PDB file of C-alpha atoms in Angstrom:
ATOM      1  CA  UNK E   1       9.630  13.160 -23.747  1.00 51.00           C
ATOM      2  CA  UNK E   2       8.229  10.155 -21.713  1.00 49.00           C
ATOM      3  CA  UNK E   3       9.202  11.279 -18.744  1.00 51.00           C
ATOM      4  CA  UNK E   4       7.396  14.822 -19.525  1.00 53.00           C
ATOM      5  CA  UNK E   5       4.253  13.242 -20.363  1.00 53.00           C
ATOM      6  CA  UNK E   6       4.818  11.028 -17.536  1.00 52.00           C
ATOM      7  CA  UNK E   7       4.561  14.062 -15.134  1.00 50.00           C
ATOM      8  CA  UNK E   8       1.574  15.621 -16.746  1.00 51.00           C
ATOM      9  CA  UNK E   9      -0.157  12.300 -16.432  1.00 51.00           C
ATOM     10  CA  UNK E  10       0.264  12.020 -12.482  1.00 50.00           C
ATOM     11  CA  UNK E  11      -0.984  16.245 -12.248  1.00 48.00           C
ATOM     12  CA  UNK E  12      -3.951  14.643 -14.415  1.00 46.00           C
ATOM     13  CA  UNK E  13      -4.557  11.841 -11.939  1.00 46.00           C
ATOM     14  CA  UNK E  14      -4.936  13.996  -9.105  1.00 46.00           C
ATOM     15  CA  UNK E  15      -6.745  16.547 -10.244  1.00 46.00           C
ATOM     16  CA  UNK E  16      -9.339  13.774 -10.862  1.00 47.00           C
ATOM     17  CA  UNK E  17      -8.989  11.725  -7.605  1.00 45.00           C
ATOM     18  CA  UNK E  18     -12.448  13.136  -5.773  1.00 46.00           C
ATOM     19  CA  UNK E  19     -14.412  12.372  -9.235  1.00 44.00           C
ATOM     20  CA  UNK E  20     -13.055   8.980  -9.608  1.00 48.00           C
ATOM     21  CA  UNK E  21     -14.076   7.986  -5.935  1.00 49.00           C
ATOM     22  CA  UNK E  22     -18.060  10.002  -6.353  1.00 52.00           C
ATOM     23  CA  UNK E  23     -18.440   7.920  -9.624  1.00 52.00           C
ATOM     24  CA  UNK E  24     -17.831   4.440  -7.556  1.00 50.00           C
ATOM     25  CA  UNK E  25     -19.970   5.236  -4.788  1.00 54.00           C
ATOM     26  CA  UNK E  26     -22.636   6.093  -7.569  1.00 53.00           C
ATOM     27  CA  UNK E  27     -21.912   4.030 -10.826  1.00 60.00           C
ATOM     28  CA  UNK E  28     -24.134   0.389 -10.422  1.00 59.00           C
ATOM     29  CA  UNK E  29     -21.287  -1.474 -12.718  1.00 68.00           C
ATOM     30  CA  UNK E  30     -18.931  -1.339  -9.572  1.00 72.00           C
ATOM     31  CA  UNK E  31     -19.092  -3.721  -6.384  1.00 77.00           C
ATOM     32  CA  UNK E  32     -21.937  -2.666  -3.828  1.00 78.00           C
ATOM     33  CA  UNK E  33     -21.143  -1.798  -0.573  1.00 71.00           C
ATOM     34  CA  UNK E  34     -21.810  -5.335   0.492  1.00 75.00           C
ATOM     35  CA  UNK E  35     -19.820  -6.844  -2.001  1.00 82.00           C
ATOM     36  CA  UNK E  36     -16.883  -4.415  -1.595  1.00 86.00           C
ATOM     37  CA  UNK E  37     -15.130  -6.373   0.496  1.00 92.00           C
ATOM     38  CA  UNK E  38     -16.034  -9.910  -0.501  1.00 91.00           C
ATOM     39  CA  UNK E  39     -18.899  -9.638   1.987  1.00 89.00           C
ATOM     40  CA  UNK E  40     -16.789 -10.009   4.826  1.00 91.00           C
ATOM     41  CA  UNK E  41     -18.253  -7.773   8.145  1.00 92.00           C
ATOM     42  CA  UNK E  42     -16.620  -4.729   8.755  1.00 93.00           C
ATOM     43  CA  UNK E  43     -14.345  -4.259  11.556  1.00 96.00           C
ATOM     44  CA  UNK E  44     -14.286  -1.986  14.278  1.00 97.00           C
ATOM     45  CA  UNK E  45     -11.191  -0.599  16.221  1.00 97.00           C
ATOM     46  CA  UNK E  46      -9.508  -4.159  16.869  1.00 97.00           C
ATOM     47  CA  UNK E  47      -8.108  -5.448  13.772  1.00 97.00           C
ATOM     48  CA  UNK E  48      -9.366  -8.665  12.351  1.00 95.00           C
ATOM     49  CA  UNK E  49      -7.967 -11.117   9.712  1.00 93.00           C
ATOM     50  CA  UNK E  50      -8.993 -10.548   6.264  1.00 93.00           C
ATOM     51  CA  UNK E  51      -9.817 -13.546   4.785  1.00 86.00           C
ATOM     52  CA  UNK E  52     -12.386 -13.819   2.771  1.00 89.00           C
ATOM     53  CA  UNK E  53     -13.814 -17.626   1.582  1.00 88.00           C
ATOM     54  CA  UNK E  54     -13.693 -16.207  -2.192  1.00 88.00           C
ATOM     55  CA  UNK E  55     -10.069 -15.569  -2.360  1.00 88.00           C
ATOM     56  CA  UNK E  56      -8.678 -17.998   0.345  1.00 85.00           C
ATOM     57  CA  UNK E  57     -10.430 -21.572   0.291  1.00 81.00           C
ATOM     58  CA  UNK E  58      -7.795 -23.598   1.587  1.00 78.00           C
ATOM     59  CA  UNK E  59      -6.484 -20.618   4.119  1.00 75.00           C
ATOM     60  CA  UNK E  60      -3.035 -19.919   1.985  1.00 76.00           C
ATOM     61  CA  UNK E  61      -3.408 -16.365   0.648  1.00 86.00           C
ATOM     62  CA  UNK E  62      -1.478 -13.971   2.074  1.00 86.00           C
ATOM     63  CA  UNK E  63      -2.523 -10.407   1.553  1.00 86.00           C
ATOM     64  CA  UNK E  64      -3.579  -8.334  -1.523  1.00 91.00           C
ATOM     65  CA  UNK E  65      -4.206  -4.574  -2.538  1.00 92.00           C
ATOM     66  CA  UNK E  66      -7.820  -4.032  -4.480  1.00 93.00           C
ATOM     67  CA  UNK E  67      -7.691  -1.157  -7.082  1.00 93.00           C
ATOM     68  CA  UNK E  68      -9.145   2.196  -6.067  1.00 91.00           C
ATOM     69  CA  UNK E  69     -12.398   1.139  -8.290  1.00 90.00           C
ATOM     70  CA  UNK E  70     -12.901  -1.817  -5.824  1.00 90.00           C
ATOM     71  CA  UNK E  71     -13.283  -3.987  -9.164  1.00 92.00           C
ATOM     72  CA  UNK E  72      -9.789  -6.172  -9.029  1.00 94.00           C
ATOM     73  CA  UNK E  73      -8.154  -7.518  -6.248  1.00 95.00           C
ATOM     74  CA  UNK E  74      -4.284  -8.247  -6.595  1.00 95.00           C
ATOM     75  CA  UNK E  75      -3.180 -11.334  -4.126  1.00 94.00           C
ATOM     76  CA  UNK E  76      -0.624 -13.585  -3.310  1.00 92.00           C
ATOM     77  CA  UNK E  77      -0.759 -17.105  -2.282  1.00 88.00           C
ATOM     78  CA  UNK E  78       1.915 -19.517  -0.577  1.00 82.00           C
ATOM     79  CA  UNK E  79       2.828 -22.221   1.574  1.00 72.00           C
ATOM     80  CA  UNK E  80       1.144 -25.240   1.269  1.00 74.00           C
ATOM     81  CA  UNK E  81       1.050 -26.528  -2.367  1.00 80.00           C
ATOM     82  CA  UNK E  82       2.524 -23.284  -3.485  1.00 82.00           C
ATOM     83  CA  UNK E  83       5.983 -23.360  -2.561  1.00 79.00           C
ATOM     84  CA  UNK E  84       7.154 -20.197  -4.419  1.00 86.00           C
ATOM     85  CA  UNK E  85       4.871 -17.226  -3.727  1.00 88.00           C
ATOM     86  CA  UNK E  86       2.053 -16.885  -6.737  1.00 92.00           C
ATOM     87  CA  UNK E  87       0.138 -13.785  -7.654  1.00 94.00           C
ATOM     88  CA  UNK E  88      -3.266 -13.660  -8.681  1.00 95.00           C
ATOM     89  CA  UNK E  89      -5.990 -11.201  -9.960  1.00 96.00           C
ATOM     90  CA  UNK E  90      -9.220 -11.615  -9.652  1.00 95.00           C
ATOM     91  CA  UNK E  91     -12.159  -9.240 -10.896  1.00 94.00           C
ATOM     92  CA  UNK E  92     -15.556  -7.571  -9.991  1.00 93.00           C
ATOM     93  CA  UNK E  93     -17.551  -8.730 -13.607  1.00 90.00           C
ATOM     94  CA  UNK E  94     -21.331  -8.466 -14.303  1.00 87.00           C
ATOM     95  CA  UNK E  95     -22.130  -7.882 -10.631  1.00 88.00           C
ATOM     96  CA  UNK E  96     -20.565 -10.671  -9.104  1.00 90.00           C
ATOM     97  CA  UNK E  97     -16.452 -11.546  -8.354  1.00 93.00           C
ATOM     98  CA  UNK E  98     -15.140 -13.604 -10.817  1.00 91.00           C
ATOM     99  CA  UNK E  99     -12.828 -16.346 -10.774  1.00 90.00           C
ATOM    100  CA  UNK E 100      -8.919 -15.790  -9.981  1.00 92.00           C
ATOM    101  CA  UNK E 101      -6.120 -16.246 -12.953  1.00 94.00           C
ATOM    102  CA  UNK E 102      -2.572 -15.802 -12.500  1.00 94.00           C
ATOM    103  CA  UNK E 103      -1.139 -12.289 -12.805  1.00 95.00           C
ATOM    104  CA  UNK E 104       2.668 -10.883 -13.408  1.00 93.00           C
ATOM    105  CA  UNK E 105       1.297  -7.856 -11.195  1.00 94.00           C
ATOM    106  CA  UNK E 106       3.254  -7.954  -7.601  1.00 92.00           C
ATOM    107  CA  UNK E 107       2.596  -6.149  -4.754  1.00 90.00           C
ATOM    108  CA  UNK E 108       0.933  -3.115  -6.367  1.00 92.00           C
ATOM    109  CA  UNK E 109       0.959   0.517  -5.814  1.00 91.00           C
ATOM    110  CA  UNK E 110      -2.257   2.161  -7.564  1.00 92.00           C
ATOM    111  CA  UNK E 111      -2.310   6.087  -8.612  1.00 89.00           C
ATOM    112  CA  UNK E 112      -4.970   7.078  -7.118  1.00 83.00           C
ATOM    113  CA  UNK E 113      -7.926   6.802 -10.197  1.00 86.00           C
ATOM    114  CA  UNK E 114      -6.309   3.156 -10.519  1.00 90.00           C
ATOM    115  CA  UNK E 115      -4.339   3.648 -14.108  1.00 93.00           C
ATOM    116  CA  UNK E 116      -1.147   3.173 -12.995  1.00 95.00           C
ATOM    117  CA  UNK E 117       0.958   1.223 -10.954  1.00 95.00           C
ATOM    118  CA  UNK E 118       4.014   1.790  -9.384  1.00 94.00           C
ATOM    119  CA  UNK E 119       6.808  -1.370  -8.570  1.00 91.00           C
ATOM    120  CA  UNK E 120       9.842   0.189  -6.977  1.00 89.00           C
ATOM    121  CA  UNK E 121      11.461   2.764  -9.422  1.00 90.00           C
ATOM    122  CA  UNK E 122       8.967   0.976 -12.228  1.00 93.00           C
ATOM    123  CA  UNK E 123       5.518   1.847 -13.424  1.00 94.00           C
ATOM    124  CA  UNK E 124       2.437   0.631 -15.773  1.00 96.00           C
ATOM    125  CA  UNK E 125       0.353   2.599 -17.805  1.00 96.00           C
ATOM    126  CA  UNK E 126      -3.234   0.499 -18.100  1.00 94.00           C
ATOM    127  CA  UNK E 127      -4.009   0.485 -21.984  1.00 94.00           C
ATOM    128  CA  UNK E 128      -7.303  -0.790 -23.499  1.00 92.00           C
ATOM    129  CA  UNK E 129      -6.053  -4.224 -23.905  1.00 91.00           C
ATOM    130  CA  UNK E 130      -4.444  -4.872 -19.768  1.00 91.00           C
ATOM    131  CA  UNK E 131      -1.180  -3.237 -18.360  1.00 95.00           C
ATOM    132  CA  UNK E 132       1.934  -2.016 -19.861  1.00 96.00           C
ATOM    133  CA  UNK E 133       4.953  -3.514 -19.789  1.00 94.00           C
ATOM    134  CA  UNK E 134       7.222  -2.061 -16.977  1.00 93.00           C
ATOM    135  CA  UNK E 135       8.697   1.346 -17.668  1.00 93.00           C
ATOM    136  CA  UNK E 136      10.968   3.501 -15.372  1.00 92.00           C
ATOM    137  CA  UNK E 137      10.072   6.388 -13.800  1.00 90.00           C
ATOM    138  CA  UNK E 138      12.996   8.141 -14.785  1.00 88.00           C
ATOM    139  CA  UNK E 139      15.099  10.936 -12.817  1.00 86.00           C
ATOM    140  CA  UNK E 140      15.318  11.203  -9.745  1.00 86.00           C
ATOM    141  CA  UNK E 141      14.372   7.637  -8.954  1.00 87.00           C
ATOM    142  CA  UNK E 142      16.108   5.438 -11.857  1.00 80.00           C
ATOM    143  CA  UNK E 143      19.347   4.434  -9.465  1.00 73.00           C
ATOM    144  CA  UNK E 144      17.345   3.483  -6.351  1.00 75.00           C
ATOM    145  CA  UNK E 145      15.940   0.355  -4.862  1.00 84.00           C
ATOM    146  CA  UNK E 146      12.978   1.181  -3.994  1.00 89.00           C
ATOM    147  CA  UNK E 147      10.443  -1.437  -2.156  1.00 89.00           C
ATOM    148  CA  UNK E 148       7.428   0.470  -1.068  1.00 92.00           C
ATOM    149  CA  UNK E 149       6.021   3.813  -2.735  1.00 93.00           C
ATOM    150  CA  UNK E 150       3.369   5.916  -2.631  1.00 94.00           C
ATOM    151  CA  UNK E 151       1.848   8.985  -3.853  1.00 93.00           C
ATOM    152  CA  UNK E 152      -0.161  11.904  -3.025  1.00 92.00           C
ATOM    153  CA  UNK E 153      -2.745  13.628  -4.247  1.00 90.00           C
ATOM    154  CA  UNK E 154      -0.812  16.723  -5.291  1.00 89.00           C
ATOM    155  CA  UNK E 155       1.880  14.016  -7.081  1.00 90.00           C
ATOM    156  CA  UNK E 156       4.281  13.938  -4.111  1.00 94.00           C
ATOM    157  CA  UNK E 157       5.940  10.074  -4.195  1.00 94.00           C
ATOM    158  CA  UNK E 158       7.295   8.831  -0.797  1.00 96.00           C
ATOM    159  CA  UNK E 159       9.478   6.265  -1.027  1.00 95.00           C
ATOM    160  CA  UNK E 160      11.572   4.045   1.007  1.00 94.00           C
ATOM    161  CA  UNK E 161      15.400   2.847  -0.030  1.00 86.00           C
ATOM    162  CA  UNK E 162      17.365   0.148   1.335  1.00 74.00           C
ATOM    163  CA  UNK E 163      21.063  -0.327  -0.437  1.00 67.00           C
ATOM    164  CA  UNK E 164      22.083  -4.056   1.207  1.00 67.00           C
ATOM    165  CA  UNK E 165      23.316  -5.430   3.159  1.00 72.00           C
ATOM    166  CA  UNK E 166      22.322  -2.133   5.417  1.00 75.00           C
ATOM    167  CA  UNK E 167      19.352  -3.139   7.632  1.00 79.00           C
ATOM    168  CA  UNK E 168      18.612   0.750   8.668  1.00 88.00           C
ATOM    169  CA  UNK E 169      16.588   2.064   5.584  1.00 89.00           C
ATOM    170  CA  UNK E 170      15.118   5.346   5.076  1.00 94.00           C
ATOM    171  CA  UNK E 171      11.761   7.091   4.066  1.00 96.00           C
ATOM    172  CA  UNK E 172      12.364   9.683   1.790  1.00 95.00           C
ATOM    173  CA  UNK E 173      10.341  11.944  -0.735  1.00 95.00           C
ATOM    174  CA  UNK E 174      10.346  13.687  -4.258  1.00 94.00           C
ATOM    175  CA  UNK E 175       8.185  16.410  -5.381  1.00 93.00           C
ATOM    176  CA  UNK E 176       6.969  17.947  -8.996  1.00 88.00           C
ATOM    177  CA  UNK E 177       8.321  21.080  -9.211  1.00 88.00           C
ATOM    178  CA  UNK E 178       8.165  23.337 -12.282  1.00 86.00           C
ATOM    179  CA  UNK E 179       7.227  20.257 -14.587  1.00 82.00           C
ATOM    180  CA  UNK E 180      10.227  18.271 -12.723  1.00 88.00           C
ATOM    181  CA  UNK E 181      10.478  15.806  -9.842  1.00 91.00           C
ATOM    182  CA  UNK E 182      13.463  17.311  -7.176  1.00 93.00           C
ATOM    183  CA  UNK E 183      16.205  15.041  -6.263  1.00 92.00           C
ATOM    184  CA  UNK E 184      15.052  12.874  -3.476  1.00 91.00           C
ATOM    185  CA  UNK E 185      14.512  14.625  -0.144  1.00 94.00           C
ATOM    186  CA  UNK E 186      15.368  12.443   2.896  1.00 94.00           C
ATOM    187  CA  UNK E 187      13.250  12.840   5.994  1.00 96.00           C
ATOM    188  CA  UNK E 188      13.856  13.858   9.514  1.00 96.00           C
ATOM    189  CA  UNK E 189      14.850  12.325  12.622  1.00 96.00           C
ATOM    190  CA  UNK E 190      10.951  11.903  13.259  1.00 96.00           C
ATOM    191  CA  UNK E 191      10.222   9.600  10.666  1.00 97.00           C
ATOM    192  CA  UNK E 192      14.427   7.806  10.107  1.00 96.00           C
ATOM    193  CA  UNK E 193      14.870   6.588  13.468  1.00 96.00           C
ATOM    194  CA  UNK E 194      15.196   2.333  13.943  1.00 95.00           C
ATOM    195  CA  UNK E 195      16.025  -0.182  11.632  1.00 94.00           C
ATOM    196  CA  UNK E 196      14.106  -2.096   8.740  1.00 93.00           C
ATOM    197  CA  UNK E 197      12.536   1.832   7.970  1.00 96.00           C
ATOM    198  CA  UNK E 198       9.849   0.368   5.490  1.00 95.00           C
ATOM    199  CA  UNK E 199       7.056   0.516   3.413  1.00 95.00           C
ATOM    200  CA  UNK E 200       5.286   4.467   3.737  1.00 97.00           C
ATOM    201  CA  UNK E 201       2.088   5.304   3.291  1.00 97.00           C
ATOM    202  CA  UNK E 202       0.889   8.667   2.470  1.00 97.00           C
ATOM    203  CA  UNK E 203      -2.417   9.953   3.098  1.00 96.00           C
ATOM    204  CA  UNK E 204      -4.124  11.585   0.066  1.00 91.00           C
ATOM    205  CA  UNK E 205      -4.012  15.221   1.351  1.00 94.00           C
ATOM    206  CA  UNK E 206      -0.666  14.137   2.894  1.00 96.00           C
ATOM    207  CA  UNK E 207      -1.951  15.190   6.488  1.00 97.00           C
ATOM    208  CA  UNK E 208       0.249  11.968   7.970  1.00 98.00           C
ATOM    209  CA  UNK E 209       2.455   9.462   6.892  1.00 98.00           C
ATOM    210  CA  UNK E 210       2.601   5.588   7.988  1.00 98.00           C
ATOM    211  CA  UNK E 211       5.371   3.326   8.028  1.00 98.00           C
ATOM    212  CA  UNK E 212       6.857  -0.049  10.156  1.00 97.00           C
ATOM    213  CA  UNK E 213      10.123   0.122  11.647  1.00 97.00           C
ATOM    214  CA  UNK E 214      11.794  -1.397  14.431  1.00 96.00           C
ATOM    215  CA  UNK E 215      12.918   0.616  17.296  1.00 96.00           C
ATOM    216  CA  UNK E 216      13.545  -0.025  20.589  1.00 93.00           C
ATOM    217  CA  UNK E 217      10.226   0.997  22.192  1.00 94.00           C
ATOM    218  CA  UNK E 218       8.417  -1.349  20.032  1.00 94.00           C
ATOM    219  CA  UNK E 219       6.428  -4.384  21.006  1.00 94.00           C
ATOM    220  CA  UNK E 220       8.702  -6.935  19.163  1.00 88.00           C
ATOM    221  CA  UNK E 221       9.308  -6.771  15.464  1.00 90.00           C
ATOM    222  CA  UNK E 222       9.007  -4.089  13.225  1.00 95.00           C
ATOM    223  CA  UNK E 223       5.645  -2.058  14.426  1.00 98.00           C
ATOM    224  CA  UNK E 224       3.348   0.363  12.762  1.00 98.00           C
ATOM    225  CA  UNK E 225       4.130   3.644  13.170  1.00 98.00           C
ATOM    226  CA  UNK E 226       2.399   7.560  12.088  1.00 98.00           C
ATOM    227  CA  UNK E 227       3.290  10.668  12.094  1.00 98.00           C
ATOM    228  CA  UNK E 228       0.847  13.988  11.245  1.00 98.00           C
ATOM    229  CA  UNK E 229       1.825  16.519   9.776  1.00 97.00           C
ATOM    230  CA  UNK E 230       1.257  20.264  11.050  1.00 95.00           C
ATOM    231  CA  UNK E 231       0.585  23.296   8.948  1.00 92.00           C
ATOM    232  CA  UNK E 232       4.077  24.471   8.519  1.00 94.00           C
ATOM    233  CA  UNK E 233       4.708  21.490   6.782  1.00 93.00           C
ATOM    234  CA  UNK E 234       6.615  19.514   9.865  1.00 96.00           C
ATOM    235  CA  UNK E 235       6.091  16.574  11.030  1.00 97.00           C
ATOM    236  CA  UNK E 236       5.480  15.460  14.572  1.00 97.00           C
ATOM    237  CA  UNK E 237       7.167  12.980  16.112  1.00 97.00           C
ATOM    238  CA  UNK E 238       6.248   9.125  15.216  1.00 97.00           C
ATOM    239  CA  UNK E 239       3.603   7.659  17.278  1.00 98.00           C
ATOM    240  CA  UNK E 240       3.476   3.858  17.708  1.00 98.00           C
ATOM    241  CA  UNK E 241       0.224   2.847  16.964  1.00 98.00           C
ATOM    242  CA  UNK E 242      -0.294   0.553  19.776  1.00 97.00           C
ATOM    243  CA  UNK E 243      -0.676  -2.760  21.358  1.00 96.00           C
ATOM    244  CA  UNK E 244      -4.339  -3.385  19.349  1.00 96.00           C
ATOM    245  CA  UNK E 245      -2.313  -2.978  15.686  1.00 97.00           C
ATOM    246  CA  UNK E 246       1.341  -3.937  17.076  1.00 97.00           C
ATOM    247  CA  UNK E 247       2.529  -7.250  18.513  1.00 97.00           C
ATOM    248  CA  UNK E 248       5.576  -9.431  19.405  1.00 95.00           C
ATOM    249  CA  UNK E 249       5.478 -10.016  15.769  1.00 95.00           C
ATOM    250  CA  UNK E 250       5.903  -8.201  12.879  1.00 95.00           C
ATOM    251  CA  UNK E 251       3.660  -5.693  11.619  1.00 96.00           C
ATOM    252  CA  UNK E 252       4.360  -4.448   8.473  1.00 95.00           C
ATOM    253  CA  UNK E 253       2.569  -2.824   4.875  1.00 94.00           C
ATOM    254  CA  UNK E 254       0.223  -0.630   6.010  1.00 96.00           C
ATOM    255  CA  UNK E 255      -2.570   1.284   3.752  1.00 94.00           C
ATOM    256  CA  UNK E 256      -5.644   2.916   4.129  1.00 95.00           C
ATOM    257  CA  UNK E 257      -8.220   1.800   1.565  1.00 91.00           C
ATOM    258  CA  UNK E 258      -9.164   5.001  -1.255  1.00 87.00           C
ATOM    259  CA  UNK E 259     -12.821   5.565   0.318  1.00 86.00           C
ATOM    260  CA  UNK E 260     -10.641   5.968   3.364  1.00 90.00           C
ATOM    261  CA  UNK E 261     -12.117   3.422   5.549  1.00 93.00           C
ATOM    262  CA  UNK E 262     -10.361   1.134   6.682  1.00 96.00           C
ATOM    263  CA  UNK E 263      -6.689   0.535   7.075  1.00 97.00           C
ATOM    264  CA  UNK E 264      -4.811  -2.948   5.875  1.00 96.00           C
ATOM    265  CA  UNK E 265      -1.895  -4.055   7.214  1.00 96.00           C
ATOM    266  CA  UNK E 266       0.223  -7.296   7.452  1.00 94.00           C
ATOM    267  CA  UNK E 267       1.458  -9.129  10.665  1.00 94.00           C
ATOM    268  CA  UNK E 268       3.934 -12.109  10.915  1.00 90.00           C
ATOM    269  CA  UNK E 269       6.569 -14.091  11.271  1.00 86.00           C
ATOM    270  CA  UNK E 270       9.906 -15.881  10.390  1.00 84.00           C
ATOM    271  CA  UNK E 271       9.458 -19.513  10.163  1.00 82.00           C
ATOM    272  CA  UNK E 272      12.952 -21.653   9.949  1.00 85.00           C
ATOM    273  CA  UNK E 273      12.344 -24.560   8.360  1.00 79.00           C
ATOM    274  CA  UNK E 274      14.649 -28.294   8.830  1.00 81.00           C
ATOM    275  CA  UNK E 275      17.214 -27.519   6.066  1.00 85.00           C
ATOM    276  CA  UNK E 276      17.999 -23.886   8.251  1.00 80.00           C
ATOM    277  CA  UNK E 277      16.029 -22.132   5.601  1.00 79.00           C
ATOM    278  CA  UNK E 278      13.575 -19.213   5.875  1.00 79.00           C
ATOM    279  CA  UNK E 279      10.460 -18.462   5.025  1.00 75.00           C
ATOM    280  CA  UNK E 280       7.964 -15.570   5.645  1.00 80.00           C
ATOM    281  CA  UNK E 281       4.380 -16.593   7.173  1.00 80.00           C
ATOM    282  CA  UNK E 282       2.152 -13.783   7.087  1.00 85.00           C
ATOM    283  CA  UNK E 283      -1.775 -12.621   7.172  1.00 89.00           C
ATOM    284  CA  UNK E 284      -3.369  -9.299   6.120  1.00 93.00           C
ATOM    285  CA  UNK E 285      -5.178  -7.991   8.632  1.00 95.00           C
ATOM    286  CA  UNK E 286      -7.827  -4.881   8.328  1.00 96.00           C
ATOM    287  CA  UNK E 287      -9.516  -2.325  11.081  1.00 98.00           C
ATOM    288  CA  UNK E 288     -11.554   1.212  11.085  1.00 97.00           C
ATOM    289  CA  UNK E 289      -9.393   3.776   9.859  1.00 97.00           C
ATOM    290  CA  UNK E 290     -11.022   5.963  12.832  1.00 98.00           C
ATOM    291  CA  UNK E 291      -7.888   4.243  14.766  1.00 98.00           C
ATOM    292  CA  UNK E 292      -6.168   6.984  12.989  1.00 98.00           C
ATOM    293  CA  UNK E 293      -8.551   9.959  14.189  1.00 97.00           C
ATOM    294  CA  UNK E 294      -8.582   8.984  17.531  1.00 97.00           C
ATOM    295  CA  UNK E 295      -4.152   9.312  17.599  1.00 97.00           C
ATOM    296  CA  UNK E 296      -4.810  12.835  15.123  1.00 96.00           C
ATOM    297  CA  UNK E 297      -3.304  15.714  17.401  1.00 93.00           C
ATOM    298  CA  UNK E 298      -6.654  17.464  18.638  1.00 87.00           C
ATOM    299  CA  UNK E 299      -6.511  21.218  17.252  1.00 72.00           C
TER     300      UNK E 299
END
């Protein structure tokens, strides 16, 4: 029965998507346009860090996700005095950001009017007094480990699976059919080719799909990659997105923000410390989504 009404929710969701992003652009109780992004400038077609003052003082956050309301921000701090990665929230209140408090929330994936949030093969339901406790998603995605997921306006989840110690991956998808999600789909050669195959991103009318992967054509460590989709419902092969998003490091986590935007990613590296150890430095980094248009397929 929870997984039934769990299914009905998501066809509820998306039906709604296009009101949910009319009332932010017109409801005064969420952030302004200057506000919406901490006040930081806009970008234009060569990425720039995101760091905004507000939610990195002492320059140790990381990267974060804001809700598709643009009125919480989800972000992670570490290095420096925090030594084991620490997640914070922080919230758009009586016209102004607030201050941050700790969160349990990591690495969120919003539905798309913000009232869930998916965790691997896990999800929240937001209730009137903060988030649900962590529920499973059920059938088809119960046995997998799942690290980045993502779903489309008509309820489609992409997903990515890793089963260690394999280093390939795969991006693979599920859809609702007749009240039921279909045993997970894996995707073509255009989309599984490399290693470290990570982290999709669907766009709402699922017109492309983004992902980072490592392959040999790449500029260094895993690199951003998209493919679009054509009308017969196949997908064209992957297109690196370049030397202005990709680097000799790694690029990695890529989204496009709900008012579609701008596109986030994160680029880094691999620090080894004295003791042999690892440790993951990275910064999220934002530029105009019309990076995408100008690699779209003209018609």
């Amino acid at each position: 029965m929870r997984t039934t009404k769990f299914f009905i929710l998501i066809i509820f969701l998306s039906l709604n998507t296009v009101f949910a992003q009319e009332k932010i652009e017109n409801d005064a109780s969420h952030p302004t346009v200057e506000d919406r992004y901490f006040g930081e400038k806009p970008p234009g077609l060569i990425p720039k860090e995101f760091v905004p003052d507000i939610v990195s003082p002492e320059g140790l956050f990381e990267g974060g996700t804001f809700s598709p309301d643009m009125k919480e921000f989800y972000f992670s701090r570490k290095n420096g005095k925090y030594e084991k990665r620490t997640f914070f929230v922080i919230r758009y209140e009586n016209n102004s950001w607030g201050h941050e408090s700790e969160t349990d929330i990591e690495y969120p994936s919003f539905s798309r009017d913000g009232n869930i949030i998916y965790r691997g093969n896990k999800y929240r339901e937001r209730t009137d007094t903060g988030w649900s406790k962590l529920k499973s998603l059920g059938p088809p995605f119960t046995d997998m480990h799942i690290m980045g997921i993502t779903v489309s306006n008509k309820g489609t989840f992409f997903f990515d699976q890793f089963a260690p110690p394999d280093t390939i991956g795969a991006i693979s998808y599920s859809s609702l059919i007749n009240g039921k999600y279909e045993p997970r789909q894996k995707m073509g050669k255009e989309i599984n080719t490399g290693t470290w195959i990570a982290h999709p991103y669907i766009a709402l009318d699922e017109s492309y799909l983004i992902w980072d992967v490592v392959r040999e054509e790449g500029y260094g460590g895993s690199d951003i990659y998209i493919s679009f989709r054509q009308k017969d419902g196949s997908w064209l092969p992957a297109i690196n997105m370049g030397d202005k998003i990709n680097t000799e490091l790694q690029e990695s986590g890529a989204h496009v923000t709900d008012d579609g935007k701008y596109l986030f990613f994160t680029r880094g590296y691999w620090e080894v410390k004295e003791d042999g150890s690892t440790n993951y430095v990275g910064k999220r980094y934002w530029v105009d989504a019309q990076v995408i248009e100008n690699l779209r397929p003209k018609k």
